[in-house]
């Protein structure tokens, strides 16, 4: 399967070959595949989503497109990892933080730090907050409003890179480098539709007078946006300071 | 317009090469005007073939008038000595010129063909004899076939000076040997072989003919092209930024003016913008919105 250039670009200057890696938030397994491609000795791919776990298991499992005996899929919570202290050399969080609500940031950062070796590398790839005039920003607002009302937490939070740097600095991580992975970020029709769908399905769980207008606004935005290339996807690399 | 060294040929090619198949769809007056326009805007590398309908004949008059200003590439699909020689003489005759600057093996597709052209009585022997006689100056190869075959050809043909192959963001986004034209580009750079990019403007294959008959296609290209100024510009910028010597213009004359404009304004493309284009097309290609992220 193809490894996206966002992933290869984020990993190309990291010492992945021969390393024990943790892919925090495995999603559909793009970064897991990228780490395997780059010669990781072992990749622990962690997700708390059963569908994602199955997808990644099929992808790296026997007969899958990225079959490898170096990958292990762990269905677990990043706030409570089934991994030993000081056990991984490279940690990746590609597109993870935008799905983490602010209140879980500390628990995740602290747990990632616990499992990190003393000179571990951390790569955090994510989206910068969108500019005010981006229509996609309106769609994300509707998505967040609907999920916040339905589930008590927003679907997405876009953290500025400096915020995540400071978060990890508090746990002893030292900034290494920053790269721009995508500028602009191409929100294609399929992205627009997928985010609208998250908004609609949350809105449907709300009372009609609340959910109805949110659904309508999501539909209107899909029509109006079509596709939009806007914003930045960044990659911040850090190292755990030697103790 | 920016120019770049075409490998070891000693020629500085404009970053846009004119794919002269476009002339096939114009009357002679229109063809003459198009050549004048291209020259005026700084295009100095033209590429033609005997299989492009009347293109050689229609290029002839202006080519002869401006022979010194045009680096002329031509090519043949003949794989044997006699066939290649006959095709070369016919092209010289139809173009009405004494020499062709770059003569290319056209559309290499199979391993056996490579054996034939490099073997005894193969096309390359005819190319070399013609070069000794001064009928051609340089030898090149074109292929939209497997990148591994092109790499193999570069290994086996010592005096190969240019390669022409597909390069666009869709191809770059695909992993695996069968799409690895970037490896061809890399090797060509190492060996100082000139590189000419085709299919830079391809959007995708045409719909099947039972949905859209050939006669109802809006463009004469082999593939469905992108056709807005913004898309043309980003595709041109992308191809030129990969490091190709020159990007070949699409086959339909309706698109040439837009491409010319993009080529004249070319001044590089940020890597993050290149990746953005690759990502956008990668998601366009995937049939279901399987993912919310990049
Ligand atoms: C957008 S995806 C990441 C994409 C992935 N890194 C890739 O390269 O394809 C986010 C992933 O993080 C997972 N995730 C979010 N919060 C989590 C948590 N608290 N514990 C474990 N996994 C979590 C989600 O289930 C999802 O699989």
mmCIF file of C-alpha atoms in Angstrom, chain A residues 1-6 9 28 30 94 98-99 127 180-188 190-191 194-195 198 229 233, chain B residues 172-176 182 270-284 286 288-294:
data_model
loop_
_atom_site.group_PDB
_atom_site.id
_atom_site.type_symbol
_atom_site.label_atom_id
_atom_site.label_comp_id
_atom_site.label_asym_id
_atom_site.label_seq_id
_atom_site.Cartn_x
_atom_site.Cartn_y
_atom_site.Cartn_z
ATOM 1 C CA UNK A 1 0.000 0.000 0.000
ATOM 2 C CA UNK A 2 1.176 3.543 -0.641
ATOM 3 C CA UNK A 3 2.741 5.475 2.210
ATOM 4 C CA UNK A 4 1.660 9.132 1.947
ATOM 5 C CA UNK A 5 4.393 11.693 1.358
ATOM 6 C CA UNK A 6 3.360 13.467 4.554
ATOM 7 C CA UNK A 9 8.670 13.430 4.766
ATOM 8 C CA UNK A 28 -5.656 3.328 9.091
ATOM 9 C CA UNK A 30 -0.261 4.864 7.212
ATOM 10 C CA UNK A 94 0.719 11.524 13.002
ATOM 11 C CA UNK A 98 -6.361 16.887 16.606
ATOM 12 C CA UNK A 99 -8.597 14.049 17.793
ATOM 13 C CA UNK A 127 -2.813 20.609 11.501
ATOM 14 C CA UNK A 180 5.901 21.988 6.862
ATOM 15 C CA UNK A 181 4.357 18.798 5.521
ATOM 16 C CA UNK A 182 1.504 20.364 3.574
ATOM 17 C CA UNK A 183 0.853 23.966 2.653
ATOM 18 C CA UNK A 184 -1.926 24.302 1.748
ATOM 19 C CA UNK A 185 -3.740 21.270 3.140
ATOM 20 C CA UNK A 186 -5.930 19.760 0.420
ATOM 21 C CA UNK A 187 -9.384 19.141 1.913
ATOM 22 C CA UNK A 188 -10.804 17.109 -0.945
ATOM 23 C CA UNK A 190 -14.034 13.048 0.199
ATOM 24 C CA UNK A 191 -12.636 14.799 3.272
ATOM 25 C CA UNK A 194 -16.477 12.531 5.659
ATOM 26 C CA UNK A 195 -16.352 15.437 8.133
ATOM 27 C CA UNK A 198 -19.416 12.994 11.435
ATOM 28 C CA UNK A 229 -6.991 23.807 -0.081
ATOM 29 C CA UNK A 233 0.078 20.487 8.283
ATOM 30 C CA UNK B 172 4.690 10.421 -7.725
ATOM 31 C CA UNK B 173 2.041 9.516 -5.128
ATOM 32 C CA UNK B 174 2.178 5.842 -6.018
ATOM 33 C CA UNK B 175 4.733 3.591 -4.361
ATOM 34 C CA UNK B 176 6.304 0.514 -5.893
ATOM 35 C CA UNK B 182 11.458 9.154 -9.866
ATOM 36 C CA UNK B 270 7.653 24.846 -2.469
ATOM 37 C CA UNK B 271 8.028 21.219 -1.456
ATOM 38 C CA UNK B 272 5.071 21.505 0.923
ATOM 39 C CA UNK B 273 2.923 22.685 -2.011
ATOM 40 C CA UNK B 274 4.190 19.796 -4.148
ATOM 41 C CA UNK B 275 3.181 17.349 -1.421
ATOM 42 C CA UNK B 276 -0.156 19.105 -1.117
ATOM 43 C CA UNK B 277 -0.868 18.368 -4.768
ATOM 44 C CA UNK B 278 0.198 14.734 -4.426
ATOM 45 C CA UNK B 279 -2.048 14.315 -1.377
ATOM 46 C CA UNK B 280 -5.033 15.959 -3.041
ATOM 47 C CA UNK B 281 -4.862 13.651 -6.039
ATOM 48 C CA UNK B 282 -4.212 10.595 -3.881
ATOM 49 C CA UNK B 283 -7.486 11.254 -2.069
ATOM 50 C CA UNK B 284 -9.314 12.016 -5.313
ATOM 51 C CA UNK B 286 -9.515 6.675 -3.581
ATOM 52 C CA UNK B 288 -14.445 5.884 -0.695
ATOM 53 C CA UNK B 289 -13.791 8.523 1.953
ATOM 54 C CA UNK B 290 -11.929 5.930 4.003
ATOM 55 C CA UNK B 291 -9.983 8.513 5.904
ATOM 56 C CA UNK B 292 -10.430 11.916 7.425
ATOM 57 C CA UNK B 293 -6.735 12.687 7.595
ATOM 58 C CA UNK B 294 -3.678 13.196 5.422
#
